[in-house]
mmCIF file of C-alpha atoms in Angstrom:
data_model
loop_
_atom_site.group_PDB
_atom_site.id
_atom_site.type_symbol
_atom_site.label_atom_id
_atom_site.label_comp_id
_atom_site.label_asym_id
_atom_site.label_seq_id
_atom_site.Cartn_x
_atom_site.Cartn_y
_atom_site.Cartn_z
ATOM 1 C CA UNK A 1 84.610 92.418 106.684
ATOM 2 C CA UNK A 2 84.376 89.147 106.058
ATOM 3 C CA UNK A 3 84.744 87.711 102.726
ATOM 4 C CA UNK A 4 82.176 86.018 100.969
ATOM 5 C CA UNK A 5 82.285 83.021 98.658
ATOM 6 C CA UNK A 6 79.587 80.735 97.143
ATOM 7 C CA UNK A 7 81.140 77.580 98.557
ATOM 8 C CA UNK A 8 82.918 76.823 101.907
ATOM 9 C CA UNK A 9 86.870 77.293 101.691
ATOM 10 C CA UNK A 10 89.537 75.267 103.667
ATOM 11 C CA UNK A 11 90.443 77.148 106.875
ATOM 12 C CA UNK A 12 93.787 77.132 105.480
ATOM 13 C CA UNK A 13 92.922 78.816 102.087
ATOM 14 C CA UNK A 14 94.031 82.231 101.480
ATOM 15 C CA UNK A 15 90.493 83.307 101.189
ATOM 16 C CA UNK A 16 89.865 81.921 104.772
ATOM 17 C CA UNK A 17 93.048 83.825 106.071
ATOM 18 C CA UNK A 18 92.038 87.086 104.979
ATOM 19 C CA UNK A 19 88.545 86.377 105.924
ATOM 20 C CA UNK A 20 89.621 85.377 109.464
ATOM 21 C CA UNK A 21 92.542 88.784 109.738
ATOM 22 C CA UNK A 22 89.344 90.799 109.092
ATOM 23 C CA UNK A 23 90.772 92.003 105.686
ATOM 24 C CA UNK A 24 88.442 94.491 103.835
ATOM 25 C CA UNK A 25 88.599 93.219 100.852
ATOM 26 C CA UNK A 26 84.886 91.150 100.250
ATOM 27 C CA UNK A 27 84.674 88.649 97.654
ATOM 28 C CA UNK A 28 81.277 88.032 96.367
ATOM 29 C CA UNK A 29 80.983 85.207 93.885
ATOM 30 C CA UNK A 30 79.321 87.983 90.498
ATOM 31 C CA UNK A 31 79.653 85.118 88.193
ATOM 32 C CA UNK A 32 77.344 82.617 90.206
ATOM 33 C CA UNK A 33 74.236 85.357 91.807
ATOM 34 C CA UNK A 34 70.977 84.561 89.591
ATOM 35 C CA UNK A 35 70.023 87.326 91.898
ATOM 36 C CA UNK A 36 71.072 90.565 93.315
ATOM 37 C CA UNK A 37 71.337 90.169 97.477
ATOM 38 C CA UNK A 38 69.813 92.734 99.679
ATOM 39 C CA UNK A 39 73.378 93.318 100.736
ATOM 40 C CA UNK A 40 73.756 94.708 97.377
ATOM 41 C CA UNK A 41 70.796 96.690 96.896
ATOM 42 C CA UNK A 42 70.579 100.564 96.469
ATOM 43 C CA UNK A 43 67.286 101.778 96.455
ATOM 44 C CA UNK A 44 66.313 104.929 94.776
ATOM 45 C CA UNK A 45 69.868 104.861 92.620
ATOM 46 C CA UNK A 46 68.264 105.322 89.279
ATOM 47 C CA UNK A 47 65.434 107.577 90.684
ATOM 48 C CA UNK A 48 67.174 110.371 92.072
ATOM 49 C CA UNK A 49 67.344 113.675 89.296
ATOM 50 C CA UNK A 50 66.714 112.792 86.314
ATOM 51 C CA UNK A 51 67.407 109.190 83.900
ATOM 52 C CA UNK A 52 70.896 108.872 82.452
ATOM 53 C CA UNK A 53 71.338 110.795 79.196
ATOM 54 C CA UNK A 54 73.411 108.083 77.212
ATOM 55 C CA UNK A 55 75.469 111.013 75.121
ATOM 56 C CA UNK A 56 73.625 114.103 74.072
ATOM 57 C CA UNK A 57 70.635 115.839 74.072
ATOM 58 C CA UNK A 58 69.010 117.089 70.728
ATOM 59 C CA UNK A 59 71.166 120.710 70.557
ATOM 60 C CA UNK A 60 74.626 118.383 71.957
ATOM 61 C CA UNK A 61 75.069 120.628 74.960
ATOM 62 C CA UNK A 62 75.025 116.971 76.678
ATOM 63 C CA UNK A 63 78.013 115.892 74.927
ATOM 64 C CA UNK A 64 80.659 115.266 77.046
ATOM 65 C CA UNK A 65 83.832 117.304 75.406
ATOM 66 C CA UNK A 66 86.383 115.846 74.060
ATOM 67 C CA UNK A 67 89.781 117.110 73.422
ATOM 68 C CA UNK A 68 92.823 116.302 70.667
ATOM 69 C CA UNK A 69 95.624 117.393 72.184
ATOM 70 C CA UNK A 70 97.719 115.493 69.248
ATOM 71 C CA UNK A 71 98.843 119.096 67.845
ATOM 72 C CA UNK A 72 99.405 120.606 71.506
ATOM 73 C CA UNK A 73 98.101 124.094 69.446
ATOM 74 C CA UNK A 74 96.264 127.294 71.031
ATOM 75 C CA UNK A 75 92.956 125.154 69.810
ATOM 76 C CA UNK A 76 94.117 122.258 72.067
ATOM 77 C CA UNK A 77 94.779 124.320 75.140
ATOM 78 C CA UNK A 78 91.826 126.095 74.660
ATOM 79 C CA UNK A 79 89.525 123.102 74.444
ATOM 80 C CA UNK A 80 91.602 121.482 77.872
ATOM 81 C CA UNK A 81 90.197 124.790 79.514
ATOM 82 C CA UNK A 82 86.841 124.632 78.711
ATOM 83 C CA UNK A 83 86.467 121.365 79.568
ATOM 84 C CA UNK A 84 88.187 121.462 82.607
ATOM 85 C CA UNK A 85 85.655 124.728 83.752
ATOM 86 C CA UNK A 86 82.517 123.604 82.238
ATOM 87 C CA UNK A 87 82.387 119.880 83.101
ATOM 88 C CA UNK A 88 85.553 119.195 85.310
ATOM 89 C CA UNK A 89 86.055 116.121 82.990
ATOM 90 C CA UNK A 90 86.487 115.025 79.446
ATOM 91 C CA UNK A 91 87.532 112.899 76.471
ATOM 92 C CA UNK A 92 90.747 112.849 75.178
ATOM 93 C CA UNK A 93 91.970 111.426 72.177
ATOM 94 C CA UNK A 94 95.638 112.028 70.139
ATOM 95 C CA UNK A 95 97.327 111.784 73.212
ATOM 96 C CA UNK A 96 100.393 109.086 71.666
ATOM 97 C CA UNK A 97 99.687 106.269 73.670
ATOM 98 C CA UNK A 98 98.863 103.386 71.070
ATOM 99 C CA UNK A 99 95.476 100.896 71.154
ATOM 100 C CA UNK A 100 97.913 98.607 71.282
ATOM 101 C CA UNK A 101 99.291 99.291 74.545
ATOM 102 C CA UNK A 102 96.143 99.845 76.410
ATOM 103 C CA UNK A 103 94.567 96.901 74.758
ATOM 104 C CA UNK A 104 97.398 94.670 76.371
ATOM 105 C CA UNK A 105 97.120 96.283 79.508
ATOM 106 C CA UNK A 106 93.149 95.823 79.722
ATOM 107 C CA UNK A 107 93.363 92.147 79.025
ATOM 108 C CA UNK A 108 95.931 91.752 81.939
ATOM 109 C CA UNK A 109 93.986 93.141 84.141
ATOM 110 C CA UNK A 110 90.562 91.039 82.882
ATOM 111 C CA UNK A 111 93.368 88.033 83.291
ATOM 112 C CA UNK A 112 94.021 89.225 86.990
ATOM 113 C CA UNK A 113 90.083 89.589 87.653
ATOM 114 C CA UNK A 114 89.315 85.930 86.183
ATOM 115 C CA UNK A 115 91.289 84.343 88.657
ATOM 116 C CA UNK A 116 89.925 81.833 90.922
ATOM 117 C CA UNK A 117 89.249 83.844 94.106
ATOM 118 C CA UNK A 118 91.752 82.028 96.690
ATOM 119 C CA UNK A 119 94.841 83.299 94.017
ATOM 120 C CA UNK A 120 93.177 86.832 93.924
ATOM 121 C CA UNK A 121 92.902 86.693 98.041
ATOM 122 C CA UNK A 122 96.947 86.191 98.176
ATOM 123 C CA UNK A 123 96.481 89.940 97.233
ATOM 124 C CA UNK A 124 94.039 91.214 100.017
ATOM 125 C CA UNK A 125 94.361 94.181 101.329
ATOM 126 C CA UNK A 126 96.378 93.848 105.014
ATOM 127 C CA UNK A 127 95.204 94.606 107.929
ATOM 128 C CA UNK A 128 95.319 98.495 109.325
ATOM 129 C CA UNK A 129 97.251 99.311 106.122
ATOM 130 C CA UNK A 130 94.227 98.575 103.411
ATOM 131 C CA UNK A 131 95.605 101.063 100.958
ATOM 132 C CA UNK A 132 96.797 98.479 98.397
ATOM 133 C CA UNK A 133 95.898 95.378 97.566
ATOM 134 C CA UNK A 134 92.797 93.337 96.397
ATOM 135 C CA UNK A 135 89.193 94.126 97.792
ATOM 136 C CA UNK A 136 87.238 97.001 98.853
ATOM 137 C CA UNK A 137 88.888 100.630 99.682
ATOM 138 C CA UNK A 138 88.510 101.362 102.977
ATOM 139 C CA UNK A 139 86.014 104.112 102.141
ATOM 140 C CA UNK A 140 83.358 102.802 100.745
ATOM 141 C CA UNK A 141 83.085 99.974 103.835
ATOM 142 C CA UNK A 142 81.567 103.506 105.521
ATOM 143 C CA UNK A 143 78.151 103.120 103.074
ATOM 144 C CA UNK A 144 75.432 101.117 104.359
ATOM 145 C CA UNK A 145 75.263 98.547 100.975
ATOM 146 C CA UNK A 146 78.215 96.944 99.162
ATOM 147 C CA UNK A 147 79.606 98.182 95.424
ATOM 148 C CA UNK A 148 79.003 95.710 92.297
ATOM 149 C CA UNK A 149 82.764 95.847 91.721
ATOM 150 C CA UNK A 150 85.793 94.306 92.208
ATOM 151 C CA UNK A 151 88.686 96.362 92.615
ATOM 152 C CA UNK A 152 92.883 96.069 93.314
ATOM 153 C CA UNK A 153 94.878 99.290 93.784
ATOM 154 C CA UNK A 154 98.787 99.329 93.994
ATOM 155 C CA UNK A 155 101.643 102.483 93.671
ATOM 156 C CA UNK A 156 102.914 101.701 90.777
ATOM 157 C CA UNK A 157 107.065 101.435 91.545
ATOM 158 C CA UNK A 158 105.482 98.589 94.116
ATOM 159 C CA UNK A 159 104.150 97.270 90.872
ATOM 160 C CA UNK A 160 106.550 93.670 91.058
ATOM 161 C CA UNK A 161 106.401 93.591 94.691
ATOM 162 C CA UNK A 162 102.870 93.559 95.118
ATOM 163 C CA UNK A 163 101.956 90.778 92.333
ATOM 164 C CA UNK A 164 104.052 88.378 93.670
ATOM 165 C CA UNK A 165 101.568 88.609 96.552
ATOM 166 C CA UNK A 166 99.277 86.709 93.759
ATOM 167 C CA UNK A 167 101.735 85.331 91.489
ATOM 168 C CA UNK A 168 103.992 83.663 93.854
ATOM 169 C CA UNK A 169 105.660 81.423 91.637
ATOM 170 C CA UNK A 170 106.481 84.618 89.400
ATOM 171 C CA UNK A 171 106.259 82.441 86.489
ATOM 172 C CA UNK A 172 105.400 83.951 82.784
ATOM 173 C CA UNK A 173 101.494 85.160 83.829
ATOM 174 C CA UNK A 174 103.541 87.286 86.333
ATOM 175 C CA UNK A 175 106.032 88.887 83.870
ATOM 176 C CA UNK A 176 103.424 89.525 81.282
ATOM 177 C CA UNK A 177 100.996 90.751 83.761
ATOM 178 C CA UNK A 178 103.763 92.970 85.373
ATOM 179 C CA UNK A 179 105.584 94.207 81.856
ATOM 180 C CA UNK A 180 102.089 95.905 80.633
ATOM 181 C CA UNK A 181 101.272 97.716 84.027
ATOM 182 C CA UNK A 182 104.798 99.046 83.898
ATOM 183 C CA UNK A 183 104.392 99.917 80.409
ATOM 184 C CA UNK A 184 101.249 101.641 81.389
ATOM 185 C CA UNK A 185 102.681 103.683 84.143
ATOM 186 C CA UNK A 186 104.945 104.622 81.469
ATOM 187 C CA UNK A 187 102.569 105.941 79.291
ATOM 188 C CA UNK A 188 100.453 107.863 82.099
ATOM 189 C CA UNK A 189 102.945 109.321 83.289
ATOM 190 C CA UNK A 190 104.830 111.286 80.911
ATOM 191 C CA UNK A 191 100.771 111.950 79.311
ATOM 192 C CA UNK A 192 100.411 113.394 82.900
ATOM 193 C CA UNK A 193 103.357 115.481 82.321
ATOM 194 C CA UNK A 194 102.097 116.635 79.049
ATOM 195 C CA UNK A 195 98.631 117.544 79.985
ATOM 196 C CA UNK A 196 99.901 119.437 83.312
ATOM 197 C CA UNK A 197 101.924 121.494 80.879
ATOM 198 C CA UNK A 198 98.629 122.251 78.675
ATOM 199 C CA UNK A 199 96.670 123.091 81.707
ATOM 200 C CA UNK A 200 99.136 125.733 83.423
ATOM 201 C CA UNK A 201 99.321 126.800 79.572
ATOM 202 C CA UNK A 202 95.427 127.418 79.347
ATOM 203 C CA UNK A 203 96.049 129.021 83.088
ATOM 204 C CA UNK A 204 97.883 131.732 81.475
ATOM 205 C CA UNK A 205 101.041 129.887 83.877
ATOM 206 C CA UNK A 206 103.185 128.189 81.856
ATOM 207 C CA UNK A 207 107.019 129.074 81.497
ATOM 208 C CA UNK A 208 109.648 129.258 84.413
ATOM 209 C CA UNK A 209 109.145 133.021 84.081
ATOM 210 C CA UNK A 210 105.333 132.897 84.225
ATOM 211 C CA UNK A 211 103.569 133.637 88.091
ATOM 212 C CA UNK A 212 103.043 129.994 88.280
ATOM 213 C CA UNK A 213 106.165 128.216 86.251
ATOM 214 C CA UNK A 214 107.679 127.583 89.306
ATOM 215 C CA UNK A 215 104.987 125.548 90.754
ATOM 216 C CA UNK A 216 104.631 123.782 87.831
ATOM 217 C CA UNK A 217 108.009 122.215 87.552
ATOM 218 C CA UNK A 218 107.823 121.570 91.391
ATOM 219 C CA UNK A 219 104.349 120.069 90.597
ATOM 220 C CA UNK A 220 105.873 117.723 87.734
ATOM 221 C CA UNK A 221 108.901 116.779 89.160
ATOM 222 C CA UNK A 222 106.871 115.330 92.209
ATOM 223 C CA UNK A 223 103.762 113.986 90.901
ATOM 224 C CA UNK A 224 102.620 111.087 92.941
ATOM 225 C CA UNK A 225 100.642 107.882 91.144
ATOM 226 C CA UNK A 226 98.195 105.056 92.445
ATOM 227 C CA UNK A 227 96.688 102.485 89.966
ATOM 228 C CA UNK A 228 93.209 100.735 90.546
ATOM 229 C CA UNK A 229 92.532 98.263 88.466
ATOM 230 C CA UNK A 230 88.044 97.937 88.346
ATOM 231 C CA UNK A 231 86.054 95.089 87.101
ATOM 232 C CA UNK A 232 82.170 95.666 87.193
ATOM 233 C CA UNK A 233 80.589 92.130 86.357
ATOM 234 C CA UNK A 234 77.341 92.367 84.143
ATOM 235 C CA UNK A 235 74.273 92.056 86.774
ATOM 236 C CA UNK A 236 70.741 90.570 86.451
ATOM 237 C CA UNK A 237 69.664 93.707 87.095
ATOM 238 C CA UNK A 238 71.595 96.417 86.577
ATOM 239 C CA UNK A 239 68.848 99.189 88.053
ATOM 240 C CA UNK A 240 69.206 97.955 91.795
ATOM 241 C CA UNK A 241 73.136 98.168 92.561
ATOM 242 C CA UNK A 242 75.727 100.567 91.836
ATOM 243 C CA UNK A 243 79.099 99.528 90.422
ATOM 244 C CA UNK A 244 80.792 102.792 92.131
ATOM 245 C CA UNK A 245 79.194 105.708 94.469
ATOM 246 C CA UNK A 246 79.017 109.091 92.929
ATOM 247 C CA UNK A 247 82.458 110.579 94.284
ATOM 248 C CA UNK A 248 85.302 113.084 93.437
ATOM 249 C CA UNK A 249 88.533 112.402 93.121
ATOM 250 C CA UNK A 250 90.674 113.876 95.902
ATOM 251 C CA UNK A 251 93.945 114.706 93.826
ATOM 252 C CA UNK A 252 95.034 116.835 90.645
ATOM 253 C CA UNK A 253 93.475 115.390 88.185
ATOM 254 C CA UNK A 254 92.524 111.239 87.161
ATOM 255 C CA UNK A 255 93.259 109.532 83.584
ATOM 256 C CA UNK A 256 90.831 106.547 83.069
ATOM 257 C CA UNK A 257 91.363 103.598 80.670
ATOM 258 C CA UNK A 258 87.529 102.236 80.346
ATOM 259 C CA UNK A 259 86.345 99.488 78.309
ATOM 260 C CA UNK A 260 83.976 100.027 75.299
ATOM 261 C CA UNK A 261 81.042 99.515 77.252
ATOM 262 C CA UNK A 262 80.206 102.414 78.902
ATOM 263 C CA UNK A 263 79.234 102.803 82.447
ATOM 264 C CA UNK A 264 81.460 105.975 83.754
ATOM 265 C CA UNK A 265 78.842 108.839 84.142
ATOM 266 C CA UNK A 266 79.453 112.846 85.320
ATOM 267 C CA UNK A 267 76.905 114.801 87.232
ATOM 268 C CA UNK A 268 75.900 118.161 85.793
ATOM 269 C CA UNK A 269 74.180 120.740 86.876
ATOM 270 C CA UNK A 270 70.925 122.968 86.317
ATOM 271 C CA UNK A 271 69.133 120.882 85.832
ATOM 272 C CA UNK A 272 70.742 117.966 87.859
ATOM 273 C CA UNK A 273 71.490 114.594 85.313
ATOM 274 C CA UNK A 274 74.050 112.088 84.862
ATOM 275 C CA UNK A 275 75.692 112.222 81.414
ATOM 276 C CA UNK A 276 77.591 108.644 80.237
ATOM 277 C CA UNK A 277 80.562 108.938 79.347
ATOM 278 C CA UNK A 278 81.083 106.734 75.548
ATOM 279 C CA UNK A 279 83.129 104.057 75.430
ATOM 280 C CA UNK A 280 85.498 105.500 71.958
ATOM 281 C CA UNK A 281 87.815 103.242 71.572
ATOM 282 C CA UNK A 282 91.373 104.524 72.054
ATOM 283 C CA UNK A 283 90.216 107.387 74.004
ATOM 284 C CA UNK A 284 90.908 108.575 77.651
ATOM 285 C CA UNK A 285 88.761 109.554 80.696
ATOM 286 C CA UNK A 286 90.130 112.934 82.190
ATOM 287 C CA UNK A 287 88.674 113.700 85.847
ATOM 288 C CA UNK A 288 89.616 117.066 87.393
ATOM 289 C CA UNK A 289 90.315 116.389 91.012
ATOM 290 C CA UNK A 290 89.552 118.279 94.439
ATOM 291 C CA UNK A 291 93.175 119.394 95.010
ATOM 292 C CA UNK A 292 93.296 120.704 91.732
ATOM 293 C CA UNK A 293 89.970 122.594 91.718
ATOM 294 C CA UNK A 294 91.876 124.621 95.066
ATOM 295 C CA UNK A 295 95.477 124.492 92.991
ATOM 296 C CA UNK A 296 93.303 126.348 90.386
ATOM 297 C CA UNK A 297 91.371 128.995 92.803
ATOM 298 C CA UNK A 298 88.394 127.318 91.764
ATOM 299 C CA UNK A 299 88.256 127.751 88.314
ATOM 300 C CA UNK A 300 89.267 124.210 87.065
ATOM 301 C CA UNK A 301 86.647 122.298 88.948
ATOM 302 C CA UNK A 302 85.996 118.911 90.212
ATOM 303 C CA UNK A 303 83.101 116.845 89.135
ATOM 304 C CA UNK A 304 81.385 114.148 90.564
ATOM 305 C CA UNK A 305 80.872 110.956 88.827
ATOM 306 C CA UNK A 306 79.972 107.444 89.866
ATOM 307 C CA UNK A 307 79.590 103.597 87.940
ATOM 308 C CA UNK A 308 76.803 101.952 86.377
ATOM 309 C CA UNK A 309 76.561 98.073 85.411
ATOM 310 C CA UNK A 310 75.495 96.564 82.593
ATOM 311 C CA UNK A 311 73.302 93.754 82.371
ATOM 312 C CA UNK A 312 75.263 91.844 79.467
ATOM 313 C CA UNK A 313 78.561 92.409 79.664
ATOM 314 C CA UNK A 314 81.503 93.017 82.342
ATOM 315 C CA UNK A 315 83.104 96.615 82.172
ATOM 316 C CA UNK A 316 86.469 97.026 83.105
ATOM 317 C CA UNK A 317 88.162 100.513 84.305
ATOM 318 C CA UNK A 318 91.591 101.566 85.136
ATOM 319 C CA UNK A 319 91.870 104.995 86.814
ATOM 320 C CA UNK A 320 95.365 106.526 87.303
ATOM 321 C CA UNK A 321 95.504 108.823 89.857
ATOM 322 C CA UNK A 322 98.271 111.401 89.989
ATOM 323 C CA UNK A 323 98.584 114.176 92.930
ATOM 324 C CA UNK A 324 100.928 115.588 95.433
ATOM 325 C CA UNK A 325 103.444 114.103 97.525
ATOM 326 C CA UNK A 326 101.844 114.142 100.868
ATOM 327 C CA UNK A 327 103.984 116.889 102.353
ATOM 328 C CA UNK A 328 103.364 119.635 99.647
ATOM 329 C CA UNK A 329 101.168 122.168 100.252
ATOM 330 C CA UNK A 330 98.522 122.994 97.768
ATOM 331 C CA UNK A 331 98.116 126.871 97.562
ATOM 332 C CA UNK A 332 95.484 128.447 95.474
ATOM 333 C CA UNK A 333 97.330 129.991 92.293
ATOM 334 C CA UNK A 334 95.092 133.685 92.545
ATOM 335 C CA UNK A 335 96.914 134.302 88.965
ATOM 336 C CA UNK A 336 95.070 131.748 87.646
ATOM 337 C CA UNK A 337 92.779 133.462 85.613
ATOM 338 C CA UNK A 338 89.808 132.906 88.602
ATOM 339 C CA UNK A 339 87.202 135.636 88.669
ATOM 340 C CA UNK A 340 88.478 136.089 92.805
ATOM 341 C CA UNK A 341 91.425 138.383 93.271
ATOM 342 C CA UNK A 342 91.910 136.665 96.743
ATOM 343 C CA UNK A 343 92.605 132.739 97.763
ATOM 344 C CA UNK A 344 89.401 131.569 97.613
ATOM 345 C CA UNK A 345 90.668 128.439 99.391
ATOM 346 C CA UNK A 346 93.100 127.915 102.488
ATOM 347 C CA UNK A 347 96.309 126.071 101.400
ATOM 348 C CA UNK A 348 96.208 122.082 102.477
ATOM 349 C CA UNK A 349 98.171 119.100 102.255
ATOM 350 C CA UNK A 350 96.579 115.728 100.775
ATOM 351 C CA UNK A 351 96.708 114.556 104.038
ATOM 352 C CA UNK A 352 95.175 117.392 105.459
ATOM 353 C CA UNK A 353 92.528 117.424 102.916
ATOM 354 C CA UNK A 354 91.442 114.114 103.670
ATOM 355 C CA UNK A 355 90.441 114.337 106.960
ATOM 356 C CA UNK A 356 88.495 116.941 106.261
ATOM 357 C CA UNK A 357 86.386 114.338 103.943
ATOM 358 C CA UNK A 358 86.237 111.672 106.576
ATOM 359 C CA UNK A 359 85.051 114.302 108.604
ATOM 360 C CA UNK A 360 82.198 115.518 106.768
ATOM 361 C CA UNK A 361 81.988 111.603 104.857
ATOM 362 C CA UNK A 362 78.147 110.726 104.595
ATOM 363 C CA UNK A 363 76.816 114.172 104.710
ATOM 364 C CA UNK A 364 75.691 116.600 102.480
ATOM 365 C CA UNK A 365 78.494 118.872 103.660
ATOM 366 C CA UNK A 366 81.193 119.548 100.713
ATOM 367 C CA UNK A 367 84.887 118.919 102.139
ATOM 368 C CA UNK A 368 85.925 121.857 99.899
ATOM 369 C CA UNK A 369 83.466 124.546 101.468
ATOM 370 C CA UNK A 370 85.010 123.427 104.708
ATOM 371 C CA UNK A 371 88.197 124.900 103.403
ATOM 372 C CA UNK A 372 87.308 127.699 101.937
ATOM 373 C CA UNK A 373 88.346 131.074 102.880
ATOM 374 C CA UNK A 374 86.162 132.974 104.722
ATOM 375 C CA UNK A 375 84.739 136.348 103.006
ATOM 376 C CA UNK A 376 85.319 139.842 104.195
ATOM 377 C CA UNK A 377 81.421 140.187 105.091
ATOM 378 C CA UNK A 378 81.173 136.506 106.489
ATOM 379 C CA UNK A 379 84.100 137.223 108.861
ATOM 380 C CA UNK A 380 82.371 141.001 110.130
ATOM 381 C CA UNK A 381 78.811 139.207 110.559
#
């Protein structure tokens, strides 16, 4: 895709270069549109279901839950699993990491975003491997209008490598810039350790003598990170674009550092409405993912969410992603404490999983029906 800018660049600018190697990672100049472009426009987004409920309804059963796991007690554990079967995502406060810490890592990455757009296009994503790098994901180039978002993803042991692509000078920006994503990954990750332990615990799973102990500690010892770094620029009008397409997550399960604006919302169901998440300070996102919806037989499930804008000020989100190394099959854990006796989904690899979702991509076709085990009287008729 070629990468758009508000004024002409030198053909030897970086910008240029990744324009001209057909990187997909568009730059459109936010700060300068007094309007949004047609190429920007979704139509309908706000219409569809019903309006956005900002945080509850009168009786709070729109309240999106949110969970203290500061004492790790029964009360904890219990709260992780209600959450994690009722909405598939929630809140979570006293989980140790300080406001200090992800208040330096937020303004690094507002630093990276403010750059001018030939140092941020040193980053861009390469072409035919577009998994890292600055720009837009190769999977939302499939939809037929553009995001209101800027975005940079990167593993994070690459963390050093990959900003030098921007910084190349590696001068102090660099270090600082470097230091708090480090200290970030730091922070997620043992938290990711912590909270796996809590939900095997509320599975009735945890302990190496428990059904599922083993997987855990195979699970743990070979969790698998990626860090995307989101800026949504405020928007002259906010109603006609969509900062991220309503989406689940494909792995175990998704921490997300958000800014105090809000903007992250979750779909629920019956009827259909899309709650916002609050921006509390100091608090984490927690989105159940696809992989472990089937890890879980089902009964921990996914949710969809997407991004809104905001019309005054620029949100910034940092999802941290943590799932299976690509080889390990995901079996459904029939223990679990699922209402099904039986697998109620076929085993899969990441891999696996996701070509089942480009397969079925821009349909109304769910990737985890596709995988789904087959019932007794489905397989007779």
């Amino acid at each position: 895709m070629q990468i758009m800018t508000s004024s002409p660049t030198s053909p030897t600018s970086p910008l240029a270069a990744a324009a001209d190697n057909g990187v997909a990672a568009a730059y459109f100049n936010f700060r300068g549109a007094e309007r949004v472009p047609e190429s920007h426009v979704w139509k309908g987004m706000h219409e569809k279901d019903t309006a956005p409920v900002a945080a509850a309804d009168a009786d709070g059963g729109d309240a999106v839950p949110v969970v203290d796991m500061s004492g790790g007690d029964d009360a904890a554990v219990a709260a992780v699993a209600r959450a994690a079967e009722e909405w598939g995502g929630f809140l979570l406060v006293g989980h140790g990491v300080t406001a200090e810490a992800l208040a330096r890592v937020e303004a690094q990455a507002a630093r990276l975003f403010a750059l001018p757009a030939d140092d941020k296009a040193r980053g861009a994503r390469r072409p035919g491997g577009g998994n890292t790098g600055y720009g837009v994901p190769p999977y939302l180039l499939r939809y037929p209008k553009q995001m209101w978002a800027e975005g940079y993803t990167f593993p994070p042991p690459a963390i050093r490598d990959e900003f030098r692509r921007v910084w190349p000078d590696a001068g102090d920006d660099y270090h600082r810039f470097c230091s708090a994503m480090e200290e970030y990954d730091s922070s997620m990750r043992a938290l990711g350790e912590r909270l796996l332990a809590m939900f095997f615990k509320a599975l009735g799973l945890a302990g190496n003598d428990a059904p599922g102990g083993e997987t855990e500690r195979k699970i743990r010892e070979t969790l698998t990170s990626t860090i995307h770094l989101n800026m949504f620029p405020r928007c002259p009008d906010p109603d006609r674009v969509v900062g991220l397409a309503a989406h689940t997550d494909s792995g175990f399960f998704t921490f997300i550092l958000q800014s105090p604006v809000p903007g992250l919302q979750l779909l629920r169901h019956r009827p259909d409405r899309w709650v916002t998440v609050p921006g509390t300070p100091g608090a984490l996102i927690v989105v159940v993912g696809d992989l472990f919806h089937v890890l879980t037989n089902g009964r921990f499930h996914s949710v969809f969410h997407r991004a809104v804008v905001n019309r005054e000020r620029d949100r910034i989100s940092m999802p941290y992603f943590l799932g299976p190394p690509a080889d390990m099959k995901v079996t459904p854990l029939v223990a679990a404490g699922s209402p099904e006796s039986k697998a109620v989904y076929q085993a899969v690899t990441w891999p696996e999983y996701m070509a089942v979702r480009d397969k079925f991509f821009g349909t109304n076709i769910s990737a985890l029906s596709m995988i789904r085990v087959p019932k007794e009287e489905d397989k007779e008729s």
